[in-house]
XYZ file of N, CA and C in Angstrom:
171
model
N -13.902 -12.118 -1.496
C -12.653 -12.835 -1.671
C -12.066 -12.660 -3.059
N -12.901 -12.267 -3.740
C -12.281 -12.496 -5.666
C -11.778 -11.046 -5.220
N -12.156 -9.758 -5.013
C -11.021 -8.637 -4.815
C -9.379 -8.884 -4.751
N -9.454 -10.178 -3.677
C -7.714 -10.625 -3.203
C -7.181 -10.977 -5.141
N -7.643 -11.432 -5.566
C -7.152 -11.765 -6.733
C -7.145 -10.734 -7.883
N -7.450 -9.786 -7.469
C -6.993 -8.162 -7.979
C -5.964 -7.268 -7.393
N -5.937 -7.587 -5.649
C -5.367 -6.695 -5.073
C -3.751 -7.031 -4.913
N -3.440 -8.378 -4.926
C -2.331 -9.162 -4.542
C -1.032 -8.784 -5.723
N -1.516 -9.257 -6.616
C -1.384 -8.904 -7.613
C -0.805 -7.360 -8.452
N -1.686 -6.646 -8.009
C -1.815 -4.945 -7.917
C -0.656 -4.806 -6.866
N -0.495 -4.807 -5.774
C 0.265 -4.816 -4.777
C 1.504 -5.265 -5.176
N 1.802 -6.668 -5.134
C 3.004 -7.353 -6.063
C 3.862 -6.252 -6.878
N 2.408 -5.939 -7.976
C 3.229 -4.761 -8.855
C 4.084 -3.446 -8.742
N 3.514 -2.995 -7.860
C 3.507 -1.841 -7.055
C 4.818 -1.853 -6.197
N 5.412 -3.100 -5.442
C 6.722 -3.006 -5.180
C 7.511 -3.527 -5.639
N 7.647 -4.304 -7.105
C 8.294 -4.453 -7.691
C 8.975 -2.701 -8.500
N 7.398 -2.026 -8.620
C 8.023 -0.761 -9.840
C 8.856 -0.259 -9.037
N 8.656 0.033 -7.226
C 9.452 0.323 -6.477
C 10.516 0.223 -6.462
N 11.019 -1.164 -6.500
C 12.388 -1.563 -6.573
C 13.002 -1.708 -7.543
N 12.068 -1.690 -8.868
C 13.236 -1.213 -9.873
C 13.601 0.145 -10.238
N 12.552 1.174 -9.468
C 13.099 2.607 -9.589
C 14.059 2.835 -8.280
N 14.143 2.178 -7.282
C 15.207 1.967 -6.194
C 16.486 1.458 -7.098
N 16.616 0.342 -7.773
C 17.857 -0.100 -8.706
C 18.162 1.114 -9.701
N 17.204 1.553 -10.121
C 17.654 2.714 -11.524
C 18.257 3.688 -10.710
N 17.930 4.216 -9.493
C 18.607 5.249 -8.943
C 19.794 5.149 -8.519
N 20.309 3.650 -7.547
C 21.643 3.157 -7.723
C 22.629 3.397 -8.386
N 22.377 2.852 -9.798
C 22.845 2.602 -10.723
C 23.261 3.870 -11.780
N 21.934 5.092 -11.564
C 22.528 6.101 -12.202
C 23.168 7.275 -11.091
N 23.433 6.769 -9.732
C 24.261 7.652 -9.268
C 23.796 8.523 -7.872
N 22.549 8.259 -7.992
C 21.798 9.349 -7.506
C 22.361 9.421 -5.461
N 22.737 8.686 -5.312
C 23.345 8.321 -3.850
C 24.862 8.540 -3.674
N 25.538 8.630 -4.699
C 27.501 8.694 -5.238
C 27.802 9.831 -4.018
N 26.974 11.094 -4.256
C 27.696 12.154 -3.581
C 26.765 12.708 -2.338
N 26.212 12.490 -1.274
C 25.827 12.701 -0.236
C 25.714 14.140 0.302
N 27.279 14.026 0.578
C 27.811 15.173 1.450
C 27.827 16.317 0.031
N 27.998 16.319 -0.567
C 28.108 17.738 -1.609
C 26.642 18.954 -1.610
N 26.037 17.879 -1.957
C 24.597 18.581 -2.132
C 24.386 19.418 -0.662
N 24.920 18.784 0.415
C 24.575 19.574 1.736
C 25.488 20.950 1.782
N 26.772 20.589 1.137
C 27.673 21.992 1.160
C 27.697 23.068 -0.371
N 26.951 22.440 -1.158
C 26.207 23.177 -1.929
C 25.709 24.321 -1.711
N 24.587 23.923 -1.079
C 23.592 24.830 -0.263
C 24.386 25.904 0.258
N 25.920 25.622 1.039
C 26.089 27.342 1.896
C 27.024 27.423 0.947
N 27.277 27.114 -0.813
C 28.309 27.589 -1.208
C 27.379 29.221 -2.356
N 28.099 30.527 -1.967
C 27.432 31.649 -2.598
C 28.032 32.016 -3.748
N 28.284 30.973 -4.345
C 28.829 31.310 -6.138
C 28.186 31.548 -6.601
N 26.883 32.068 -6.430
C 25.749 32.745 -7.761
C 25.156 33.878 -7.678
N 26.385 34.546 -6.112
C 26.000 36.129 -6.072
C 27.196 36.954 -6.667
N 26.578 38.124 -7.317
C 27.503 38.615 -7.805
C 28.410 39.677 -6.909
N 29.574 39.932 -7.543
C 30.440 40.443 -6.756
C 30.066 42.026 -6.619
N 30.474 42.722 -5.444
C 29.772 44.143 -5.242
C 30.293 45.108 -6.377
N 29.522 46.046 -6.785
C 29.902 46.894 -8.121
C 30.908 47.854 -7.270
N 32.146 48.194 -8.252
C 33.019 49.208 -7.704
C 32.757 50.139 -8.093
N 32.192 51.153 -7.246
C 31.259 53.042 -7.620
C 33.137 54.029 -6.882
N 32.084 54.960 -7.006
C 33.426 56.110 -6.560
C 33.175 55.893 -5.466
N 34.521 56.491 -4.653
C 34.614 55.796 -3.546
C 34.583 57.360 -2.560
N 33.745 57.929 -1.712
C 34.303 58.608 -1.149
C 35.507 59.041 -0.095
N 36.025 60.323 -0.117
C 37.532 60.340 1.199
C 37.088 60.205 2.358
């Protein structure tokens, strides 16, 4: 039974740090833009454009 008076405690802590790293993320944004990050992904702005060589007739 004396464990409970380690674990409760421990536990307690544990979702409190939770929820204040749940509030810090809020707060600095991290949820603002949703949809971007998904169209991110198929946007190809970091390939470069094809080299212009001679062109044959």
């Amino acid at each position: 039974m004396t464990i409970l008076l380690y674990l409760v405690p421990a536990a307690l802590g544990l979702g409190l740090l939770g929820l204040l790293a749940f509030l810090w993320s809020l707060r600095s944004g991290q949820y603002d833009d949703l949809d971007g990050a998904a169209l991110r992904v198929l946007n190809d702005d970091d390939l470069a454009p094809p080299a212009q060589g001679p062109r044959r007739p």
